[in-house]
Short mmCIF file of C-alpha atoms in Angstrom, two decimals:
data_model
loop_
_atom_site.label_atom_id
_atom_site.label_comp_id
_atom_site.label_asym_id
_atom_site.label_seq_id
_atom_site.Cartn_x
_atom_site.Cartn_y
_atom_site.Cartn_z
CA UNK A 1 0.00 0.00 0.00
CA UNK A 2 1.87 3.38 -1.01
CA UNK A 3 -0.32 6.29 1.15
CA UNK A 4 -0.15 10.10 0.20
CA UNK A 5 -1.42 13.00 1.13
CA UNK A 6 -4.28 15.00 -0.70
CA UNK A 7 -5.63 18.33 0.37
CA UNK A 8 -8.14 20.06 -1.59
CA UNK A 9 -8.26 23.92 -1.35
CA UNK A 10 -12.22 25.05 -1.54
CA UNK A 11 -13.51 28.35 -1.08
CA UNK A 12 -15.04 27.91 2.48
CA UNK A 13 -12.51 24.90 3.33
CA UNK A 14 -9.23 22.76 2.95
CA UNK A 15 -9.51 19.64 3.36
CA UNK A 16 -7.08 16.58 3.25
CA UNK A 17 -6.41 13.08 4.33
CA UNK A 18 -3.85 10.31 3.23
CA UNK A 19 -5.11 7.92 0.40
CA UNK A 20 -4.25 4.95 -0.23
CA UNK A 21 -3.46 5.62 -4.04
CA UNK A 22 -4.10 1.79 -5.19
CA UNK A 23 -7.43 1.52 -4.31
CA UNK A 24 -8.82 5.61 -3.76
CA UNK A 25 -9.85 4.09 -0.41
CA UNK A 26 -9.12 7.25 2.23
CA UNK A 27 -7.05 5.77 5.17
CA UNK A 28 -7.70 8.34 7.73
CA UNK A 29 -10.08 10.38 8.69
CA UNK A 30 -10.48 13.54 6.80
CA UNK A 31 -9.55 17.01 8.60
CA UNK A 32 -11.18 20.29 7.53
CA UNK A 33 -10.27 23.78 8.43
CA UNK A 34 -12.03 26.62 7.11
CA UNK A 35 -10.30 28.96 4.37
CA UNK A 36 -8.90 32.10 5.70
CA UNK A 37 -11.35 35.17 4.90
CA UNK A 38 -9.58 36.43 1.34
CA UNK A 39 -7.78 33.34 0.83
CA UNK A 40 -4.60 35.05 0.72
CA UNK A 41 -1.17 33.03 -0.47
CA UNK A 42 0.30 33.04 2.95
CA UNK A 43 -2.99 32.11 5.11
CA UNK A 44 -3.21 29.55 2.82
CA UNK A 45 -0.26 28.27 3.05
CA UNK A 46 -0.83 28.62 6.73
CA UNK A 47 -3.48 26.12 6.70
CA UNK A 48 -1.43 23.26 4.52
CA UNK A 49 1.24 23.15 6.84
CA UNK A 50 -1.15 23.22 9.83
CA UNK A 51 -2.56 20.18 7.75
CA UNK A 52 0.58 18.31 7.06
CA UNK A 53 1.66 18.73 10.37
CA UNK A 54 -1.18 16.82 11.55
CA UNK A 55 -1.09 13.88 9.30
CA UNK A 56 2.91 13.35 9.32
CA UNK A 57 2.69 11.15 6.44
CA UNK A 58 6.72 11.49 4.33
CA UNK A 59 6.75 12.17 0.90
CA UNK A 60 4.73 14.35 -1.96
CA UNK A 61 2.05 15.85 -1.18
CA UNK A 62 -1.12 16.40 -3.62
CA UNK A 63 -3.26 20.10 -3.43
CA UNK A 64 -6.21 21.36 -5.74
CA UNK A 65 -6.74 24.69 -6.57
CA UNK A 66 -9.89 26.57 -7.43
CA UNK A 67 -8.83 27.93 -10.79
CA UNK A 68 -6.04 27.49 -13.84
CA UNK A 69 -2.94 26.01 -12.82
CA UNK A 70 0.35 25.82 -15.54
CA UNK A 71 3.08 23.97 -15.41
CA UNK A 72 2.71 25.02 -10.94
CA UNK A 73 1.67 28.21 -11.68
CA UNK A 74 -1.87 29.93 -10.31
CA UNK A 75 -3.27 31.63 -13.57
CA UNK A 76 -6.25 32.79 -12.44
CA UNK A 77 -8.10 33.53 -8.93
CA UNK A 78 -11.97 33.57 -9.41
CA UNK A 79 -12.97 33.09 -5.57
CA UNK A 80 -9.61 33.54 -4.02
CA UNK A 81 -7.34 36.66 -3.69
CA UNK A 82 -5.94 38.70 -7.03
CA UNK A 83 -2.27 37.83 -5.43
CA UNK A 84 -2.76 33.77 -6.22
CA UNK A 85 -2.69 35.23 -10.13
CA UNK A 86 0.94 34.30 -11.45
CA UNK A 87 2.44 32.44 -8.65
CA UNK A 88 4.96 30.17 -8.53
CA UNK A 89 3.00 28.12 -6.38
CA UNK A 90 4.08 24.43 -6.52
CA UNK A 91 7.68 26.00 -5.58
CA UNK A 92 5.96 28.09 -2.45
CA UNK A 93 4.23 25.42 -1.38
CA UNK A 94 7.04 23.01 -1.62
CA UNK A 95 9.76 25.54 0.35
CA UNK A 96 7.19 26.20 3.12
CA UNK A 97 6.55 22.45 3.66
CA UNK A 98 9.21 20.78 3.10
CA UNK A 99 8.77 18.42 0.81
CA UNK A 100 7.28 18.33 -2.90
CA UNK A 101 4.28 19.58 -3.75
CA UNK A 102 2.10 19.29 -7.04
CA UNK A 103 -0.75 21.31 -7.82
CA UNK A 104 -3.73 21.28 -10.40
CA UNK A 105 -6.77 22.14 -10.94
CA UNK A 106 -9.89 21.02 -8.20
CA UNK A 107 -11.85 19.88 -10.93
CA UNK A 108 -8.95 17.90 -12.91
CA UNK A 109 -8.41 16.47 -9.70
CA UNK A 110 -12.24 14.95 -9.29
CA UNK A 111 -12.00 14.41 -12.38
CA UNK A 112 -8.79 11.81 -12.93
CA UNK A 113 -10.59 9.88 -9.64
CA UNK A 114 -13.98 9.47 -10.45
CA UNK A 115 -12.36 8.37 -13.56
CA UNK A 116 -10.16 5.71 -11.84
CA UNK A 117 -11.87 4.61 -8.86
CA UNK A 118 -15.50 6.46 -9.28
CA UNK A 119 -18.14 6.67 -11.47
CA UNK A 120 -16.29 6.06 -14.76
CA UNK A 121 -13.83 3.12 -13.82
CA UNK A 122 -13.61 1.18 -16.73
CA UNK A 123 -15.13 3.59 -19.60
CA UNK A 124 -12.81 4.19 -21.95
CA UNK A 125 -13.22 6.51 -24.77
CA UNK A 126 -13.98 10.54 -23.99
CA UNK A 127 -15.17 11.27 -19.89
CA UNK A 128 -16.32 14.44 -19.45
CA UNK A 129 -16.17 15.45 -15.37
CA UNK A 130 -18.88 18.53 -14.59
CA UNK A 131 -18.89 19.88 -10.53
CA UNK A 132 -22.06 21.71 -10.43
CA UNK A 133 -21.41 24.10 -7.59
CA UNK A 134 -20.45 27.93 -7.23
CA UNK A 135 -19.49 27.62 -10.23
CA UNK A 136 -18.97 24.69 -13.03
CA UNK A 137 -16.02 22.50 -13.08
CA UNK A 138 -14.97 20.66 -15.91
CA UNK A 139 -12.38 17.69 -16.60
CA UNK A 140 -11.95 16.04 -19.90
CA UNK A 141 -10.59 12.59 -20.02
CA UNK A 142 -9.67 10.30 -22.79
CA UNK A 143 -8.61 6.91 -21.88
CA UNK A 144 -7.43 7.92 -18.47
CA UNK A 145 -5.56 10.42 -20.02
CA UNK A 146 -6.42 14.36 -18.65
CA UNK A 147 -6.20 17.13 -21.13
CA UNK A 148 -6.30 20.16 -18.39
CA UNK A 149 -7.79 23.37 -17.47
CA UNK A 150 -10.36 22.70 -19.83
CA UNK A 151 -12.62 25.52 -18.19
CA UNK A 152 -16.00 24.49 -19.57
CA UNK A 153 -17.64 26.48 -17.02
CA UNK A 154 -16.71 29.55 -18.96
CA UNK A 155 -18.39 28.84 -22.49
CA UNK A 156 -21.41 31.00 -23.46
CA UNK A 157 -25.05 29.73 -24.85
CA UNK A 158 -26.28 32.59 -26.58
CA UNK A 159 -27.27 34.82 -24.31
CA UNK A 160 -25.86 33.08 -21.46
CA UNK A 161 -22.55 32.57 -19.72
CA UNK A 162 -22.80 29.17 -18.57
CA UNK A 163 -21.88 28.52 -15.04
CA UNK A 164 -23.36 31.61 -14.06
CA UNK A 165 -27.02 30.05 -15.63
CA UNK A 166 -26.44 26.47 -14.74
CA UNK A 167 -24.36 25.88 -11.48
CA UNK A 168 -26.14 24.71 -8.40
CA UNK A 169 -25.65 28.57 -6.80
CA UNK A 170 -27.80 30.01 -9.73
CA UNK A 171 -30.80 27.37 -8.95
CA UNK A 172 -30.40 28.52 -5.41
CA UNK A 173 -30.06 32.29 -6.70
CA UNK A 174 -32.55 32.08 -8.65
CA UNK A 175 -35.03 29.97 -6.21
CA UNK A 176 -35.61 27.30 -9.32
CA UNK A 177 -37.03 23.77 -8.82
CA UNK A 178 -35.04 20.09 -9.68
CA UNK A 179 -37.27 20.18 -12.49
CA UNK A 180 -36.17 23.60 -13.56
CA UNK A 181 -32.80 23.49 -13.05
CA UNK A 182 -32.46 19.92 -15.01
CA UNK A 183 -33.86 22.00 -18.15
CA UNK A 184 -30.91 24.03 -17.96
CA UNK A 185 -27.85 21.94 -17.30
CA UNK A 186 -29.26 19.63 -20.46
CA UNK A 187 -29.22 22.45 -22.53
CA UNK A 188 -25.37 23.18 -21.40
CA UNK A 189 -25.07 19.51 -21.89
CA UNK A 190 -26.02 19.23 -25.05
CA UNK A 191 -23.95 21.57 -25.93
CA UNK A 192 -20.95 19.84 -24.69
CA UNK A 193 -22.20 16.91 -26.36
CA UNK A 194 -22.70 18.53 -29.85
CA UNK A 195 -18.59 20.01 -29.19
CA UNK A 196 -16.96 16.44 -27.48
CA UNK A 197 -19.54 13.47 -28.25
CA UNK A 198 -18.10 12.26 -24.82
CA UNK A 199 -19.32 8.70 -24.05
CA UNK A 200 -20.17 9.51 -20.97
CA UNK A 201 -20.74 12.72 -18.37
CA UNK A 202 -20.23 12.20 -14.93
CA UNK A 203 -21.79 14.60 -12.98
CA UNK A 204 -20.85 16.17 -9.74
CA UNK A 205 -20.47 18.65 -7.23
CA UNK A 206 -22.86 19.53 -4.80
CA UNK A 207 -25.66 18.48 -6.72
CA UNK A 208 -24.54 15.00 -7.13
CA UNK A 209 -25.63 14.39 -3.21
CA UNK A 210 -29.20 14.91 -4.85
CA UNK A 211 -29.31 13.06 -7.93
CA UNK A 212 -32.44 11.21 -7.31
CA UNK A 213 -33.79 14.96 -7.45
CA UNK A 214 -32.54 15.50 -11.13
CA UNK A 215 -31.94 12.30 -12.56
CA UNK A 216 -35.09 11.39 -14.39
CA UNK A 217 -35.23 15.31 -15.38
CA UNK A 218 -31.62 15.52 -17.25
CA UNK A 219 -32.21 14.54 -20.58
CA UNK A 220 -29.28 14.24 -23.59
CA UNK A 221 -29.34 13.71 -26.96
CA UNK A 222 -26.51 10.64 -27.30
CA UNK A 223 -24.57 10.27 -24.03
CA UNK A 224 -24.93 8.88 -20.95
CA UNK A 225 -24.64 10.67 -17.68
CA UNK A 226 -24.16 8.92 -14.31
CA UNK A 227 -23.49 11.25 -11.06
CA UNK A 228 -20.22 11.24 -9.68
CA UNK A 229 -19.60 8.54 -7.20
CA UNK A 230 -16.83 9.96 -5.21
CA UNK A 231 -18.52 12.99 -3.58
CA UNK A 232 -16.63 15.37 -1.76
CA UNK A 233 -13.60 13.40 -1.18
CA UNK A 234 -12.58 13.33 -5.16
CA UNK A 235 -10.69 16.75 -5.04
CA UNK A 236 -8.70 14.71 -2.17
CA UNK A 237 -8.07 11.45 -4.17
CA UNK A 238 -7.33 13.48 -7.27
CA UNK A 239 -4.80 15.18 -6.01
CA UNK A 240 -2.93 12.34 -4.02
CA UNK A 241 -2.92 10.76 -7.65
CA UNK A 242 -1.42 13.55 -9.32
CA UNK A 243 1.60 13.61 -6.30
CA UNK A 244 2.00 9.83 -7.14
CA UNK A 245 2.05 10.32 -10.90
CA UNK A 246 4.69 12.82 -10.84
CA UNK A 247 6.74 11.06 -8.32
CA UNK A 248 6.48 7.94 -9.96
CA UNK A 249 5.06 5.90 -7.14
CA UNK A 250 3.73 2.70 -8.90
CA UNK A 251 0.16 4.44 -9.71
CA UNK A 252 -0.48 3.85 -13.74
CA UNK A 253 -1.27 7.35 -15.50
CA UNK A 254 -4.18 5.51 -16.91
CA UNK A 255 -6.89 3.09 -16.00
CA UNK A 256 -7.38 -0.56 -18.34
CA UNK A 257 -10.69 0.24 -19.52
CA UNK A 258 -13.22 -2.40 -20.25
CA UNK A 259 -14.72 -2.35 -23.73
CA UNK A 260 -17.65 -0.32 -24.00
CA UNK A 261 -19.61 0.60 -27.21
CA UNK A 262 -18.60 3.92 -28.54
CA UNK A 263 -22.28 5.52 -28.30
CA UNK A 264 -25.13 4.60 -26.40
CA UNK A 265 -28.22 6.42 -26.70
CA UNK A 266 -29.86 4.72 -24.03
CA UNK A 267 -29.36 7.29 -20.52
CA UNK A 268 -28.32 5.56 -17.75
CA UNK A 269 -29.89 6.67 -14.32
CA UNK A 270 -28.09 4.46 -12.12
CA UNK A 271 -24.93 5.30 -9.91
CA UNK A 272 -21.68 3.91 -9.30
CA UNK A 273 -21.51 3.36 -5.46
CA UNK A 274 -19.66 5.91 -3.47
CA UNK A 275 -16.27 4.14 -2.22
CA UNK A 276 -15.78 6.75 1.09
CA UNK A 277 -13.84 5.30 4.30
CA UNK A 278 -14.62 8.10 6.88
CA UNK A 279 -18.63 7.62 6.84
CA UNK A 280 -12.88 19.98 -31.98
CA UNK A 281 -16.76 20.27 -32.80
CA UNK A 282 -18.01 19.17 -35.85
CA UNK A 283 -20.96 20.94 -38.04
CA UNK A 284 -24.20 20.66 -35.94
CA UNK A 285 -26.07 17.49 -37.15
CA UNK A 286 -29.99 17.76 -38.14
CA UNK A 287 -31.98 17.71 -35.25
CA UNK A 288 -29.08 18.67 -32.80
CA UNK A 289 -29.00 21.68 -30.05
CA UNK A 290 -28.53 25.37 -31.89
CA UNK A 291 -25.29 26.55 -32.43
CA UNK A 292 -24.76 29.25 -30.29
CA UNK A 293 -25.08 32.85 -31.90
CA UNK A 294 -23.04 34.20 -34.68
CA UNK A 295 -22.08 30.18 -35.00
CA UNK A 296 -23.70 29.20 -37.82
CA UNK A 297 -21.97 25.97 -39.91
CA UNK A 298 -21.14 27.09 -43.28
CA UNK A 299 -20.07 24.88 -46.47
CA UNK A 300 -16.57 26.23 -48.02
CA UNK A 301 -17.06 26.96 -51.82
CA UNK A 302 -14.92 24.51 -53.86
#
């Protein structure tokens, strides 16, 4: 068993425990400690050594970050402070604790373990990871590989910018229903679908803890959709993978997938079981989703 250490930076909390990176199974129980107000670089940092202090686990450590992360360094800072944009961070984070440290993305993160140990373990082909929270999170997988900072979140539907339509904080914002909020996220959906054809979304966040409220509601075009098996402890695993992968600890960069048929058009409402210890585009085909506006397919002249 090779354990490491994952912490997941949120925008109310850090979290982390050690993980057991050949199974995703946590080994410990998790410890949470709120995010300073302003999430400056130093509180932060603050916090992850308080963290690694507790767990005294050797070796690299894994930590997610809310927002674009390139080749270590913090590119952007949507919900934490302006002084996070540009940083060297893998190298601060490594000087102040000691040890290395490898950071990416909080969504990449859920992504590459709901992919390995979650709800897409053995798909292979094109995963597409959504976290439906503040915002909307996006990880795109193919074949266990992650192409990252994909930033999905950010694409527009017309008239709309889409996180700030679909994420779970503008059903609360705008005090919509299951039913009502399911309308939107399939529209966003099937835009993603019409741009990757992935064979299958996994979706989660905090409205994956409710997917018996959505489920039947959600309705694609080609793909399936499953919600996200891993819950709140994927930013955690995700990370502790990415420490291993870079370190070269034994954990494969990608999963043996089983076959599976490239399409299915059938949805599928059931979910993988959560495994917790401590509790591009081509033209639009006929009867797809609009092309957003001012995209309109047009045929070259010979």
């Amino acid at each position: 068993m090779t354990v490491v250490l994952g912490i997941d930076i949120g925008g109310s909390g850090i979290k982390g425990a050690p993980v057991d990176i050949t199974t995703g199974q946590l080994v410990g129980e998790r410890l949470r400690i709120p995010t300073p107000e302003g999430a400056r670089p130093d509180e932060v940092i603050r916090v992850l050594r308080q963290l690694a202090d507790h767990f005294g686990l050797d070796g690299p450590v894994g930590v997610t970050f809310p927002g674009i992360v390139q080749h270590g360094r913090t590119l952007s800072a949507a919900n934490v402070d302006a002084a996070w944009i540009g940083l060297d961070a893998d190298t601060e984070f490594t000087r102040a604790l000691g040890r290395e440290v490898h950071l990416l993305n909080d969504a990449d993160a859920a992504g590459l373990a709901e992919a390995k140990f979650g709800a897409g373990q053995g798909v292979s082909g094109t995963v597409l990871v959504l976290t439906f929270g503040t915002g909307i999170g996006s990880a795109l997988i193919h074949d266990g590989v992650l192409v990252p900072n994909t930033e999905l979140g950010h694409l527009w539907l017309r008239e709309h910018h889409a996180e700030t339509w679909a994420s779970d904080r503008a059903r609360e914002r705008d005090d919509l229903n299951w039913k009502q909020w399911a309308k939107r996220a399939s529209g966003y959906l099937r835009h993603l679908e019409l741009l990757f054809s992935p064979d299958l979304f996994i979706i989660g966040g905090g409205v994956s803890k409710k997917a018996d409220k959505w489920n039947e509601h959600l309705k694609l075009d080609r793909s399936r959709f499953v919600p996200a098996a891993l819950l709140n402890d994927a930013g955690i695993i995700g990370a502790a993978m990415s420490a291993a992968q870079h370190e070269d600890l034994g954990l494969a960069a990608q999963p043996t997938p089983a076959a599976q048929p490239s399409l299915t058009l059938a949805r599928d409402p059931g979910s993988a079981p959560a495994r917790r210890t401590d509790k591009a585009g081509k033209k639009a085909r006929a009867g797809g989703p609009p092309l957003p506006a001012g995209g309109k397919a047009r045929r070259k002249k010979p």
